[in-house]
Structures are given as structure tokens and as C-alpha cells.
Amino acid sequence: MNVSFFTMRNVAPSLSRIIRTAALLCMSLLAAPGSYAQDAAPSPPPVSAPAAAVPASASASPAISHEPQPVDSIAVVVNNEVITRQEVMERLATVESRMTAQGVALPPRTQLIPQLLERMIVEHAQVQLAKEDGIKVDDAMLDKAIERIAEQNKMTMPQFRAQLVKEGLAFPAFREQIRNEILMQRVREREVDNKIQISDSEIDNYLAAQAKEGPQKEEFDVAQILVRVPDNPTPEQLAERRQRAEQIYQQVRTGGDFGKIAATYSDSSDAMTGGDLGWRTADRLPQLFADTVAKMKAGETAPIVRSANGFHILRLVDRRTTGGAAAVTPGAIQQTHARHILIKVTQVVTAAEAKRKLLELKQRLENHAATFEELAKLYSNDGSASKGGDLGWIYPGDTVPEFERAMNDLKVGEISDPIESPFGFHLIQVLERKSDEMSQDRLRTAARTAIRERKLEEATNEWQRQLRDQAYVEYRLDQN
């Protein structure tokens, strides 16, 4: 089976995927710095600074000064390195642009900047740990990674460098961002991925649950707000964190914008997207989340739930039942031989432009002006482009739900309209279908992968929390 990483669901992120994701984020990373604007803010709940491992001698909260500041002043000290004010402003411009594009209401900068600093602190701590562990990304490896990024963007290196300049990104800074992305991925693999254990009994229980559920799968669109709790909290810390969660929960319950509140107060890495986790089946949610949302109606917000990471406020945005992602169960399984053309949405290519381009390509196919294989090789941003977009034989559950639903609705030979997935927009064509018995080995492998995916997210969050709590952090924004 040759399933592209752009449509794979039940696998850990590959290095190339991380690199490509980093490339899209970095295209606008160094937008022109702005100023710390004095925004009018709604009255927030009287919450205290985020729980952090800050020495008594350090400044306890990131107070923001609105006086003119030198662009190279220190914002935060993280262990033995610094985050500069200019770095903060560059990242802030990117985050605000992305949130606006996603329709997430922007909180005041006085609230957004501390949230952003937390993300940057965790990133710096991960890169530092990678270096301490002896993980290195040499220049030759980095050059090859950047060459692959250029190829995925259908550009030569001179064209790619010119595009970076156009987007306001200095090439040396871009190189270092990609180096850091690779370092973070590798240290996560060493510290988290390789330590996940899955027992035979867990696989047996998973398969039994899937068999009971049957072919119909329910999907949940979930958003969350997390109030993080430090390792081994004191009763006072636990009470303070609980009170903070209660205050935020009341804001949500009284009609506050969930996305804006998440961006303002959530300690989760998805805060900048309004806490939205996107559509997931229950087996792709943490068990605590799956158990909670299973009892909820669309639009409801659950009472606060506690995990090892802290207190969660969960909202079920919507739920739906689909037959598109079949359960991992024994018996005859339909396989689909498909191919696709993927156009990614980037800072350069908007969603509207991607859809328009694919509609043009579909028209050319219908007019027999070109073959699917030719157009895939020319235009697809997927790794399958060199094979004419051919994904080989696909089992249920191999692809993201959006792709699988659209594929399953097609007749053999039919070409879809542009279909949106987390990776961009696709034209999909089904070449043939067949039924086959899923072997016990493959069945158990698929179950192991699904369990691993669920555990990986929870383990990564726990590891990042511990790393943050162990870091020396000193805020300097109010001292410059």
C-alpha cells in the first residue's frame, strides 16, 4: 500500500511532514514588527499569572510596558538563552494574521502576548534539550530539507529565496527556524514517541470495542480550554488553578466567545486556534475527552474535568455520524485504489485560489485536454505527484475522514469536486475497488497504531508540561 503522508491518519508525523508544516508557518514568520498596541479589553476574570517554575528572584509575570523599546531588548530568559522583544513581535504578527484568517476573535495584545510567550518558552526549552542530548542538524542535512521544501512549493532555490524575501523573511532566519523544527521533532521522538508502550490486552479491548460499535462511526468537533497544573502541585496551587478554571468557565457559560477566551487564557498548544481540535472520531480523542463528549449535545459546554495536565473546559461544537471511516474489525473490508491532486493553502496560495485552480484542472480533465497523471505531476503538492497522484490501495481508516468520505462517495472513474482536508484541497479519482479479508496481523497493527496515536498526544502534552515546569524563566519585558 502506498498511502501519501498528506492523507495518512493513523501514523505519527514524519520528519518530512514536520519540515513542510514548518515551511508554511515560516513563510510569514518575520512580518514587519508592530508596536504593543493599547487595546480596549473586556473585563477578564481576576486570574493570576500562569503556573510556572519561576525562581523567587525572577519577575513572576510578563508585565507589558507600552513605552518605546529597543527592538533588540530581552523579553524573557529561558534557562541560559533569551527570547528578544523583536522575536516576540515577529511571532505576534504571524499569530494575529493566522487567527484572523481562521475567524478567531483576537484578544487584546496585553492578554495575547503572555499566551504567545508561553508557546515560545516551551519551544526554546525543547530546542535546548535537543542540544543537550547531543541531537544535531548539520548544514548538509538542513540544505537538503530546505531543497525539499522548495520542491514542494514547485520552486527552484533561487525562486524560493526570492519568495522568502518577498514575504519579509531573511533566509538565515528561515534556515534556523527549520533547524529548530527538526530538533524539536527529534527530541520529541526520543523523549516521548519511543517510550510509548501498548500491551496486547489494550489491543484486545480496542478491537472488542470497535466490533461492538460497528461500521457507523461518530465524529466530534471539540474545542478546549486548558488550565495547566504544575507537577506535584501544593494544595494551594491546586486550589488556585481550580479557581482560575471556574472563573474562565463562568465567562463561557455567560455567553463569552469560546475561541477568544481560549486564545486569551488556555494553556494548551491549540489556544491560538481558539482551542479547536477539529473533527475526530472517539478513538482519536484522549479517553477523558471521548468519555465526556459522548454524553453531550452539539453546542454544549461540559463541566470542568481534571486530567494529569490540569483542568479542561470542553465544548462540543458539533457531532455527526458517518460510515466513511470503518471500524477496525474482522471480515470483508472494502479497499479503494485512488489517486489525487493536492494543492496546499499557504501564505501565497489562498483557499479560494486553490479551489479555483483545481476546478480549472477538473475542466481540463473533462475536456480530455490532459491526463490525470500529467496534471498531478505538474501541479500536485503531495509526495505522490511523481507517481501521477497514485495512492495505491487504501484501507478504511488510512486517510483523514474528510478525504475518505469524499472518496467513498465517488463511483469508479468519477472525479470529485475540490475537497478540503487539513492538508489543503484535493481532486480525487477512484480507479477501482475490491473487497478483501483483513488479516489478523493487519487488524492488530491498525489497532496498535490507533491506540498509539491517542497515547502520543497525551504523552506529548505531559512531557511538554514537565519541561516547562523545570525551566528557569525570567521575564524582562517590564525591565527594558
Tab-separated table of C-alpha atoms in Angstrom:
chain	number	residue	atom	x	y	z
A	1	MET	CA	0.000	0.000	0.000
A	2	ASN	CA	1.363	3.388	-0.949
A	3	VAL	CA	-0.585	5.999	1.005
A	4	SER	CA	0.734	9.541	0.901
A	5	PHE	CA	1.738	11.197	4.161
A	6	PHE	CA	-0.616	14.034	3.243
A	7	THR	CA	-3.611	11.753	3.693
A	8	MET	CA	-2.313	9.318	6.309
A	9	ARG	CA	-4.247	9.470	9.573
A	10	ASN	CA	-3.062	6.687	11.842
A	11	VAL	CA	0.671	7.327	11.853
A	12	ALA	CA	2.994	9.536	13.868
A	13	PRO	CA	4.091	12.702	11.995
A	14	SER	CA	7.020	12.040	9.673
A	15	LEU	CA	10.032	14.311	9.624
A	16	SER	CA	9.242	15.480	6.100
A	17	ARG	CA	5.739	16.419	7.181
A	18	ILE	CA	7.116	18.457	10.074
A	19	ILE	CA	9.505	20.216	7.709
A	20	ARG	CA	6.764	21.061	5.257
A	21	THR	CA	4.465	22.265	8.019
A	22	ALA	CA	7.256	24.433	9.359
A	23	ALA	CA	7.799	25.887	5.924
A	24	LEU	CA	4.219	27.087	5.665
A	25	LEU	CA	4.371	28.650	9.111
A	26	CYS	CA	7.740	30.253	8.471
A	27	MET	CA	6.719	31.874	5.181
A	28	SER	CA	5.306	34.763	7.214
A	29	LEU	CA	7.271	34.387	10.433
A	30	LEU	CA	9.179	37.644	10.141
A	31	ALA	CA	6.393	40.026	9.207
A	32	ALA	CA	7.186	43.657	9.912
A	33	PRO	CA	7.240	44.239	13.684
A	34	GLY	CA	4.416	46.302	15.079
A	35	SER	CA	4.093	48.023	18.409
A	36	TYR	CA	2.473	46.845	21.586
A	37	ALA	CA	-0.858	48.485	20.930
A	38	GLN	CA	-3.031	49.617	23.803
A	39	ASP	CA	-6.193	47.637	23.026
A	40	ALA	CA	-9.508	48.151	24.728
A	41	ALA	CA	-10.151	44.921	26.592
A	42	PRO	CA	-13.290	43.406	28.075
A	43	SER	CA	-13.003	42.828	31.794
A	44	PRO	CA	-11.223	39.484	32.216
A	45	PRO	CA	-11.696	37.256	35.247
A	46	PRO	CA	-9.249	38.127	38.030
A	47	VAL	CA	-6.872	35.286	37.266
A	48	SER	CA	-3.285	35.059	38.345
A	49	ALA	CA	-0.201	34.525	36.210
A	50	PRO	CA	0.271	31.074	34.638
A	51	ALA	CA	1.719	28.437	36.943
A	52	ALA	CA	5.405	28.286	36.054
A	53	ALA	CA	8.713	27.256	37.530
A	54	VAL	CA	9.948	30.800	38.117
A	55	PRO	CA	12.653	31.364	40.733
A	56	ALA	CA	11.846	33.667	43.606
A	57	SER	CA	14.379	36.171	42.285
A	58	ALA	CA	12.729	36.301	38.895
A	59	SER	CA	9.890	38.516	37.787
A	60	ALA	CA	6.713	36.492	38.392
A	61	SER	CA	4.585	37.705	35.484
A	62	PRO	CA	5.168	39.109	31.991
A	63	ALA	CA	4.110	42.689	32.621
A	64	ILE	CA	3.969	44.580	29.338
A	65	SER	CA	5.386	48.062	29.012
A	66	HIS	CA	3.871	50.241	26.305
A	67	GLU	CA	6.728	52.717	26.278
A	68	PRO	CA	9.019	52.754	23.196
A	69	GLN	CA	11.514	49.892	23.468
A	70	PRO	CA	14.691	48.972	21.581
A	71	VAL	CA	13.878	46.160	19.154
A	72	ASP	CA	16.756	44.005	20.401
A	73	SER	CA	15.904	44.151	24.114
A	74	ILE	CA	15.428	40.932	26.091
A	75	ALA	CA	11.845	39.791	26.618
A	76	VAL	CA	12.406	36.527	28.503
A	77	VAL	CA	15.328	34.482	29.756
A	78	VAL	CA	14.782	30.727	29.293
A	79	ASN	CA	17.446	28.740	31.126
A	80	ASN	CA	20.673	30.053	29.563
A	81	GLU	CA	19.140	31.639	26.446
A	82	VAL	CA	16.984	34.657	25.709
A	83	ILE	CA	13.904	35.496	23.677
A	84	THR	CA	14.197	39.017	22.308
A	85	ARG	CA	11.447	41.585	22.010
A	86	GLN	CA	11.849	41.538	18.245
A	87	GLU	CA	11.256	37.756	18.164
A	88	VAL	CA	8.051	38.243	20.141
A	89	MET	CA	6.771	40.945	17.791
A	90	GLU	CA	7.608	38.906	14.705
A	91	ARG	CA	5.727	35.886	16.051
A	92	LEU	CA	2.843	38.070	17.224
A	93	ALA	CA	2.305	39.396	13.699
A	94	THR	CA	2.133	35.832	12.371
A	95	VAL	CA	-0.263	34.627	15.062
A	96	GLU	CA	-2.636	37.565	14.670
A	97	SER	CA	-2.704	37.070	10.906
A	98	ARG	CA	-3.411	33.340	11.270
A	99	MET	CA	-6.134	33.835	13.896
A	100	THR	CA	-7.848	36.436	11.755
A	101	ALA	CA	-7.757	34.126	8.728
A	102	GLN	CA	-9.301	31.319	10.832
A	103	GLY	CA	-12.072	33.552	12.122
A	104	VAL	CA	-10.873	33.508	15.746
A	105	ALA	CA	-11.638	36.758	17.573
A	106	LEU	CA	-8.415	38.435	18.656
A	107	PRO	CA	-7.980	39.083	22.375
A	108	PRO	CA	-6.224	42.310	23.433
A	109	ARG	CA	-2.469	42.195	22.962
A	110	THR	CA	-1.983	42.642	26.701
A	111	GLN	CA	-3.552	39.176	27.049
A	112	LEU	CA	-2.323	37.589	23.829
A	113	ILE	CA	1.379	38.348	24.370
A	114	PRO	CA	1.699	36.345	27.640
A	115	GLN	CA	-0.008	33.419	25.884
A	116	LEU	CA	2.395	33.706	22.982
A	117	LEU	CA	5.399	33.893	25.285
A	118	GLU	CA	4.385	30.603	26.902
A	119	ARG	CA	4.453	28.874	23.497
A	120	MET	CA	7.857	30.356	22.708
A	121	ILE	CA	9.240	29.360	26.117
A	122	VAL	CA	8.216	25.730	25.572
A	123	GLU	CA	9.763	25.756	22.084
A	124	HIS	CA	13.048	27.136	23.398
A	125	ALA	CA	13.107	24.554	26.190
A	126	GLN	CA	12.630	21.743	23.646
A	127	VAL	CA	15.416	23.009	21.379
A	128	GLN	CA	17.749	23.384	24.366
A	129	LEU	CA	17.029	19.817	25.483
A	130	ALA	CA	17.711	18.529	21.975
A	131	LYS	CA	21.107	20.215	22.004
A	132	GLU	CA	21.878	18.900	25.500
A	133	ASP	CA	21.036	15.382	24.288
A	134	GLY	CA	23.570	15.777	21.501
A	135	ILE	CA	21.000	15.934	18.712
A	136	LYS	CA	22.413	17.844	15.783
A	137	VAL	CA	21.174	19.006	12.400
A	138	ASP	CA	24.215	19.696	10.243
A	139	ASP	CA	24.238	22.174	7.371
A	140	ALA	CA	24.156	19.465	4.693
A	141	MET	CA	21.030	17.901	6.200
A	142	LEU	CA	19.451	21.326	6.594
A	143	ASP	CA	20.203	22.268	2.983
A	144	LYS	CA	18.532	19.076	1.754
A	145	ALA	CA	15.480	19.759	3.916
A	146	ILE	CA	15.141	23.271	2.531
A	147	GLU	CA	15.582	21.987	-1.014
A	148	ARG	CA	12.675	19.600	-0.403
A	149	ILE	CA	10.575	22.488	0.885
A	150	ALA	CA	11.312	24.450	-2.296
A	151	GLU	CA	10.401	21.406	-4.408
A	152	GLN	CA	7.101	21.002	-2.558
A	153	ASN	CA	6.333	24.631	-3.332
A	154	LYS	CA	7.156	23.953	-7.015
A	155	MET	CA	10.052	26.429	-6.952
A	156	THR	CA	13.748	26.408	-7.700
A	157	MET	CA	16.003	27.508	-4.845
A	158	PRO	CA	16.533	30.997	-6.353
A	159	GLN	CA	12.752	31.366	-6.745
A	160	PHE	CA	12.172	30.125	-3.228
A	161	ARG	CA	14.692	32.522	-1.717
A	162	ALA	CA	13.123	35.366	-3.673
A	163	GLN	CA	9.704	34.412	-2.319
A	164	LEU	CA	11.043	34.425	1.239
A	165	VAL	CA	12.410	37.933	0.710
A	166	LYS	CA	9.041	38.988	-0.724
A	167	GLU	CA	7.353	37.681	2.429
A	168	GLY	CA	9.814	39.638	4.580
A	169	LEU	CA	11.757	36.598	5.777
A	170	ALA	CA	15.550	36.685	5.862
A	171	PHE	CA	16.963	33.392	4.569
A	172	PRO	CA	19.358	32.840	7.536
A	173	ALA	CA	16.436	33.207	9.962
A	174	PHE	CA	14.368	30.774	7.882
A	175	ARG	CA	17.185	28.216	7.973
A	176	GLU	CA	17.419	28.402	11.748
A	177	GLN	CA	13.661	28.035	12.164
A	178	ILE	CA	13.700	24.864	10.071
A	179	ARG	CA	16.709	23.595	12.035
A	180	ASN	CA	14.788	24.157	15.279
A	181	GLU	CA	11.684	22.394	13.936
A	182	ILE	CA	13.776	19.335	13.110
A	183	LEU	CA	15.481	19.442	16.516
A	184	MET	CA	12.122	19.622	18.314
A	185	GLN	CA	10.727	16.726	16.309
A	186	ARG	CA	13.747	14.551	17.032
A	187	VAL	CA	13.837	15.258	20.754
A	188	ARG	CA	10.098	14.502	20.978
A	189	GLU	CA	10.710	11.194	19.210
A	190	ARG	CA	13.438	10.326	21.711
A	191	GLU	CA	11.686	11.553	24.845
A	192	VAL	CA	8.072	10.624	24.027
A	193	ASP	CA	7.426	8.536	20.906
A	194	ASN	CA	9.910	5.766	21.653
A	195	LYS	CA	8.689	5.337	25.231
A	196	ILE	CA	5.027	4.631	24.490
A	197	GLN	CA	4.080	1.083	25.455
A	198	ILE	CA	0.991	-0.747	24.163
A	199	SER	CA	0.011	-4.105	25.649
A	200	ASP	CA	-1.758	-6.987	23.924
A	201	SER	CA	-4.671	-6.577	26.328
A	202	GLU	CA	-5.108	-2.942	25.223
A	203	ILE	CA	-5.281	-4.100	21.603
A	204	ASP	CA	-7.802	-6.816	22.511
A	205	ASN	CA	-10.006	-4.307	24.336
A	206	TYR	CA	-9.785	-1.825	21.468
A	207	LEU	CA	-10.794	-4.431	18.881
A	208	ALA	CA	-13.692	-5.586	21.049
A	209	ALA	CA	-14.959	-2.009	21.394
A	210	GLN	CA	-14.649	-1.413	17.654
A	211	ALA	CA	-16.543	-4.614	16.850
A	212	LYS	CA	-19.345	-3.531	19.189
A	213	GLU	CA	-19.534	-0.079	17.583
A	214	GLY	CA	-19.989	-1.461	14.068
A	215	PRO	CA	-19.360	0.246	10.722
A	216	GLN	CA	-21.042	3.538	11.643
A	217	LYS	CA	-18.542	5.970	13.162
A	218	GLU	CA	-19.425	9.059	15.174
A	219	GLU	CA	-17.219	12.123	14.836
A	220	PHE	CA	-16.904	15.034	17.226
A	221	ASP	CA	-15.792	18.618	16.633
A	222	VAL	CA	-14.320	19.534	20.011
A	223	ALA	CA	-12.767	22.722	21.395
A	224	GLN	CA	-10.985	23.003	24.729
A	225	ILE	CA	-9.563	25.450	27.250
A	226	LEU	CA	-6.828	24.083	29.500
A	227	VAL	CA	-5.740	25.497	32.841
A	228	ARG	CA	-2.416	23.797	33.390
A	229	VAL	CA	-1.384	22.367	36.765
A	230	PRO	CA	2.327	22.033	37.657
A	231	ASP	CA	3.975	18.770	38.622
A	232	ASN	CA	3.319	17.752	42.241
A	233	PRO	CA	1.186	20.832	42.975
A	234	THR	CA	0.684	22.039	46.533
A	235	PRO	CA	-2.913	22.202	47.800
A	236	GLU	CA	-2.713	25.985	47.418
A	237	GLN	CA	-1.573	25.740	43.781
A	238	LEU	CA	-4.293	23.214	43.002
A	239	ALA	CA	-6.956	25.427	44.573
A	240	GLU	CA	-5.695	28.473	42.673
A	241	ARG	CA	-5.742	26.585	39.372
A	242	ARG	CA	-9.236	25.264	40.056
A	243	GLN	CA	-10.464	28.769	40.878
A	244	ARG	CA	-8.961	30.092	37.663
A	245	ALA	CA	-10.745	27.359	35.683
A	246	GLU	CA	-14.042	28.162	37.413
A	247	GLN	CA	-13.720	31.856	36.559
A	248	ILE	CA	-12.995	31.080	32.914
A	249	TYR	CA	-15.860	28.565	32.834
A	250	GLN	CA	-18.265	31.239	34.068
A	251	GLN	CA	-17.180	33.547	31.254
A	252	VAL	CA	-18.009	30.795	28.765
A	253	ARG	CA	-21.301	29.937	30.469
A	254	THR	CA	-22.443	33.579	30.404
A	255	GLY	CA	-22.052	33.853	26.634
A	256	GLY	CA	-18.387	34.728	26.146
A	257	ASP	CA	-16.779	33.921	22.797
A	258	PHE	CA	-15.202	30.490	23.392
A	259	GLY	CA	-12.469	30.955	20.760
A	260	LYS	CA	-11.460	34.343	22.088
A	261	ILE	CA	-11.469	33.116	25.696
A	262	ALA	CA	-9.349	30.109	24.696
A	263	ALA	CA	-6.850	32.337	22.915
A	264	THR	CA	-6.742	34.585	25.977
A	265	TYR	CA	-6.452	32.081	28.823
A	266	SER	CA	-5.876	28.496	27.624
A	267	ASP	CA	-2.520	26.903	28.430
A	268	SER	CA	-2.916	24.355	25.627
A	269	SER	CA	-0.894	24.462	22.415
A	270	ASP	CA	-4.139	24.846	20.428
A	271	ALA	CA	-5.073	28.093	22.207
A	272	MET	CA	-4.138	30.232	19.194
A	273	THR	CA	-6.728	28.408	17.074
A	274	GLY	CA	-9.460	29.079	19.608
A	275	GLY	CA	-8.893	25.708	21.245
A	276	ASP	CA	-10.389	23.866	18.279
A	277	LEU	CA	-9.239	20.239	17.898
A	278	GLY	CA	-11.132	19.724	14.634
A	279	TRP	CA	-13.271	16.736	13.667
A	280	ARG	CA	-12.164	13.494	15.317
A	281	THR	CA	-13.585	10.066	15.914
A	282	ALA	CA	-13.682	8.950	19.537
A	283	ASP	CA	-10.578	6.792	19.110
A	284	ARG	CA	-8.588	9.877	18.088
A	285	LEU	CA	-9.541	11.810	21.223
A	286	PRO	CA	-7.945	11.427	24.664
A	287	GLN	CA	-10.054	8.904	26.591
A	288	LEU	CA	-11.193	11.565	29.070
A	289	PHE	CA	-12.415	13.772	26.208
A	290	ALA	CA	-14.130	10.892	24.407
A	291	ASP	CA	-15.989	9.838	27.553
A	292	THR	CA	-17.100	13.416	28.221
A	293	VAL	CA	-18.312	14.471	24.756
A	294	ALA	CA	-20.128	11.167	24.163
A	295	LYS	CA	-22.811	12.404	26.595
A	296	MET	CA	-23.069	15.924	25.157
A	297	LYS	CA	-25.217	17.664	22.570
A	298	ALA	CA	-23.802	19.967	19.903
A	299	GLY	CA	-23.146	23.433	21.295
A	300	GLU	CA	-22.915	22.298	24.918
A	301	THR	CA	-20.035	23.059	27.275
A	302	ALA	CA	-19.180	20.335	29.774
A	303	PRO	CA	-18.461	20.948	33.460
A	304	ILE	CA	-14.754	21.204	34.233
A	305	VAL	CA	-12.878	17.912	34.003
A	306	ARG	CA	-9.468	17.121	35.524
A	307	SER	CA	-6.583	15.317	33.818
A	308	ALA	CA	-2.912	14.869	34.678
A	309	ASN	CA	-2.205	18.082	32.764
A	310	GLY	CA	-4.759	20.266	34.525
A	311	PHE	CA	-8.377	21.404	34.304
A	312	HIS	CA	-10.179	21.239	30.950
A	313	ILE	CA	-13.242	23.132	29.739
A	314	LEU	CA	-14.647	21.181	26.779
A	315	ARG	CA	-17.157	22.396	24.219
A	316	LEU	CA	-18.770	20.060	21.708
A	317	VAL	CA	-19.042	22.279	18.651
A	318	ASP	CA	-20.843	19.606	16.629
A	319	ARG	CA	-21.190	15.846	16.171
A	320	ARG	CA	-22.087	13.651	13.216
A	321	THR	CA	-22.370	10.007	12.235
A	322	THR	CA	-20.640	8.739	9.138
A	323	GLY	CA	-19.921	5.433	7.507
A	324	GLY	CA	-16.820	6.887	5.897
A	325	ALA	CA	-14.265	5.603	8.394
A	326	ALA	CA	-14.957	1.946	9.033
A	327	ALA	CA	-14.192	0.323	12.353
A	328	VAL	CA	-11.096	-1.822	12.736
A	329	THR	CA	-12.965	-5.132	12.750
A	330	PRO	CA	-12.514	-8.558	11.157
A	331	GLY	CA	-14.305	-9.523	7.969
A	332	ALA	CA	-14.514	-8.348	4.396
A	333	ILE	CA	-13.043	-4.867	4.030
A	334	GLN	CA	-13.549	-2.636	1.006
A	335	GLN	CA	-10.310	-1.284	-0.418
A	336	THR	CA	-10.154	1.613	-2.826
A	337	HIS	CA	-7.500	2.317	-5.439
A	338	ALA	CA	-7.420	6.102	-5.796
A	339	ARG	CA	-5.304	8.986	-6.933
A	340	HIS	CA	-5.451	12.676	-6.176
A	341	ILE	CA	-4.074	16.130	-6.893
A	342	LEU	CA	-3.357	18.222	-3.804
A	343	ILE	CA	-2.940	21.986	-3.713
A	344	LYS	CA	-1.906	23.292	-0.305
A	345	VAL	CA	-3.124	26.567	1.181
A	346	THR	CA	-0.179	28.787	2.065
A	347	GLN	CA	0.610	32.446	2.599
A	348	VAL	CA	0.989	32.620	-1.168
A	349	VAL	CA	-1.953	30.421	-2.239
A	350	THR	CA	-5.312	31.198	-0.631
A	351	ALA	CA	-8.109	28.666	-0.173
A	352	ALA	CA	-10.117	30.378	-2.911
A	353	GLU	CA	-7.181	30.220	-5.327
A	354	ALA	CA	-6.552	26.541	-4.547
A	355	LYS	CA	-10.195	25.665	-5.251
A	356	ARG	CA	-10.225	27.741	-8.434
A	357	LYS	CA	-7.077	26.057	-9.713
A	358	LEU	CA	-8.476	22.586	-9.055
A	359	LEU	CA	-11.724	23.466	-10.819
A	360	GLU	CA	-9.646	24.527	-13.829
A	361	LEU	CA	-7.766	21.234	-13.722
A	362	LYS	CA	-11.025	19.269	-13.467
A	363	GLN	CA	-12.345	21.112	-16.523
A	364	ARG	CA	-9.207	20.167	-18.457
A	365	LEU	CA	-9.701	16.528	-17.459
A	366	GLU	CA	-13.339	16.544	-18.525
A	367	ASN	CA	-12.373	18.112	-21.849
A	368	HIS	CA	-9.643	15.468	-22.296
A	369	ALA	CA	-7.074	18.254	-22.652
A	370	ALA	CA	-4.692	16.400	-20.313
A	371	THR	CA	-4.493	13.204	-18.300
A	372	PHE	CA	-4.836	12.984	-14.538
A	373	GLU	CA	-1.295	11.645	-14.289
A	374	GLU	CA	0.132	14.580	-16.264
A	375	LEU	CA	-1.658	17.196	-14.163
A	376	ALA	CA	-0.729	15.512	-10.884
A	377	LYS	CA	2.949	15.515	-11.823
A	378	LEU	CA	2.754	19.201	-12.771
A	379	TYR	CA	0.576	20.645	-10.013
A	380	SER	CA	0.158	18.330	-7.021
A	381	ASN	CA	1.918	19.356	-3.786
A	382	ASP	CA	1.856	15.806	-2.468
A	383	GLY	CA	4.654	13.242	-2.384
A	384	SER	CA	2.528	11.107	-4.709
A	385	ALA	CA	2.934	13.647	-7.529
A	386	SER	CA	5.834	11.733	-9.098
A	387	LYS	CA	3.508	8.715	-9.404
A	388	GLY	CA	0.787	10.714	-11.089
A	389	GLY	CA	-1.033	11.151	-7.794
A	390	ASP	CA	-1.480	7.386	-7.338
A	391	LEU	CA	-2.105	6.456	-3.684
A	392	GLY	CA	-2.335	2.717	-4.279
A	393	TRP	CA	-4.840	0.553	-2.425
A	394	ILE	CA	-6.353	2.322	0.592
A	395	TYR	CA	-7.970	0.584	3.543
A	396	PRO	CA	-10.717	2.267	5.614
A	397	GLY	CA	-9.085	4.471	8.239
A	398	ASP	CA	-5.869	5.025	6.261
A	399	THR	CA	-6.808	8.580	5.325
A	400	VAL	CA	-8.204	11.599	7.122
A	401	PRO	CA	-12.024	11.455	7.432
A	402	GLU	CA	-12.683	14.337	5.014
A	403	PHE	CA	-10.724	12.600	2.260
A	404	GLU	CA	-12.227	9.181	2.958
A	405	ARG	CA	-15.834	10.383	2.933
A	406	ALA	CA	-15.388	12.125	-0.408
A	407	MET	CA	-13.561	9.124	-1.872
A	408	ASN	CA	-16.263	6.697	-0.719
A	409	ASP	CA	-18.984	8.812	-2.348
A	410	LEU	CA	-17.338	8.548	-5.774
A	411	LYS	CA	-18.126	5.954	-8.427
A	412	VAL	CA	-15.243	4.173	-10.151
A	413	GLY	CA	-13.738	6.580	-12.682
A	414	GLU	CA	-15.507	9.626	-11.226
A	415	ILE	CA	-13.541	12.773	-10.307
A	416	SER	CA	-14.558	14.765	-7.244
A	417	ASP	CA	-15.064	18.486	-6.917
A	418	PRO	CA	-12.343	20.203	-4.831
A	419	ILE	CA	-12.385	18.600	-1.366
A	420	GLU	CA	-10.915	20.345	1.680
A	421	SER	CA	-8.859	18.443	4.261
A	422	PRO	CA	-6.346	19.559	6.908
A	423	PHE	CA	-3.656	19.410	4.192
A	424	GLY	CA	-5.307	21.594	1.557
A	425	PHE	CA	-7.685	20.913	-1.335
A	426	HIS	CA	-7.840	17.703	-3.365
A	427	LEU	CA	-9.192	16.401	-6.638
A	428	ILE	CA	-9.828	12.695	-6.091
A	429	GLN	CA	-10.410	9.971	-8.657
A	430	VAL	CA	-11.351	6.385	-7.791
A	431	LEU	CA	-9.702	3.901	-10.150
A	432	GLU	CA	-11.103	0.597	-8.809
A	433	ARG	CA	-12.473	-1.120	-5.714
A	434	LYS	CA	-12.268	-4.585	-4.215
A	435	SER	CA	-13.184	-6.446	-1.043
A	436	ASP	CA	-10.588	-8.333	0.919
A	437	GLU	CA	-10.305	-10.052	4.254
A	438	MET	CA	-8.272	-8.009	6.717
A	439	SER	CA	-5.689	-10.341	8.218
A	440	GLN	CA	-5.354	-10.623	11.974
A	441	ASP	CA	-1.848	-9.193	11.764
A	442	ARG	CA	-3.037	-6.123	9.887
A	443	LEU	CA	-6.042	-5.822	12.179
A	444	ARG	CA	-3.845	-5.738	15.270
A	445	THR	CA	-1.346	-3.413	13.605
A	446	ALA	CA	-4.134	-0.952	12.779
A	447	ALA	CA	-5.422	-1.160	16.352
A	448	ARG	CA	-1.921	-0.617	17.773
A	449	THR	CA	-1.492	2.453	15.551
A	450	ALA	CA	-4.811	3.940	16.649
A	451	ILE	CA	-4.009	3.395	20.340
A	452	ARG	CA	-0.547	4.852	19.842
A	453	GLU	CA	-1.983	7.973	18.217
A	454	ARG	CA	-4.250	8.588	21.198
A	455	LYS	CA	-1.455	7.996	23.726
A	456	LEU	CA	1.059	10.082	21.790
A	457	GLU	CA	-0.916	13.303	22.068
A	458	GLU	CA	-1.473	12.894	25.795
A	459	ALA	CA	2.161	11.873	26.405
A	460	THR	CA	3.494	14.817	24.393
A	461	ASN	CA	1.354	17.286	26.351
A	462	GLU	CA	2.527	15.778	29.643
A	463	TRP	CA	6.189	15.882	28.591
A	464	GLN	CA	5.959	19.499	27.441
A	465	ARG	CA	4.277	20.446	30.728
A	466	GLN	CA	7.080	18.870	32.739
A	467	LEU	CA	9.717	20.506	30.555
A	468	ARG	CA	8.103	23.910	31.081
A	469	ASP	CA	7.866	23.451	34.845
A	470	GLN	CA	11.553	22.517	35.080
A	471	ALA	CA	12.756	25.514	33.058
A	472	TYR	CA	14.278	28.634	34.638
A	473	VAL	CA	12.150	31.507	33.302
A	474	GLU	CA	12.766	35.172	33.971
A	475	TYR	CA	10.563	37.827	32.394
A	476	ARG	CA	12.317	41.043	31.365
A	477	LEU	CA	9.621	42.838	29.365
A	478	ASP	CA	8.868	45.210	32.230
A	479	GLN	CA	12.578	45.890	32.828
A	480	ASN	CA	13.590	47.138	29.362
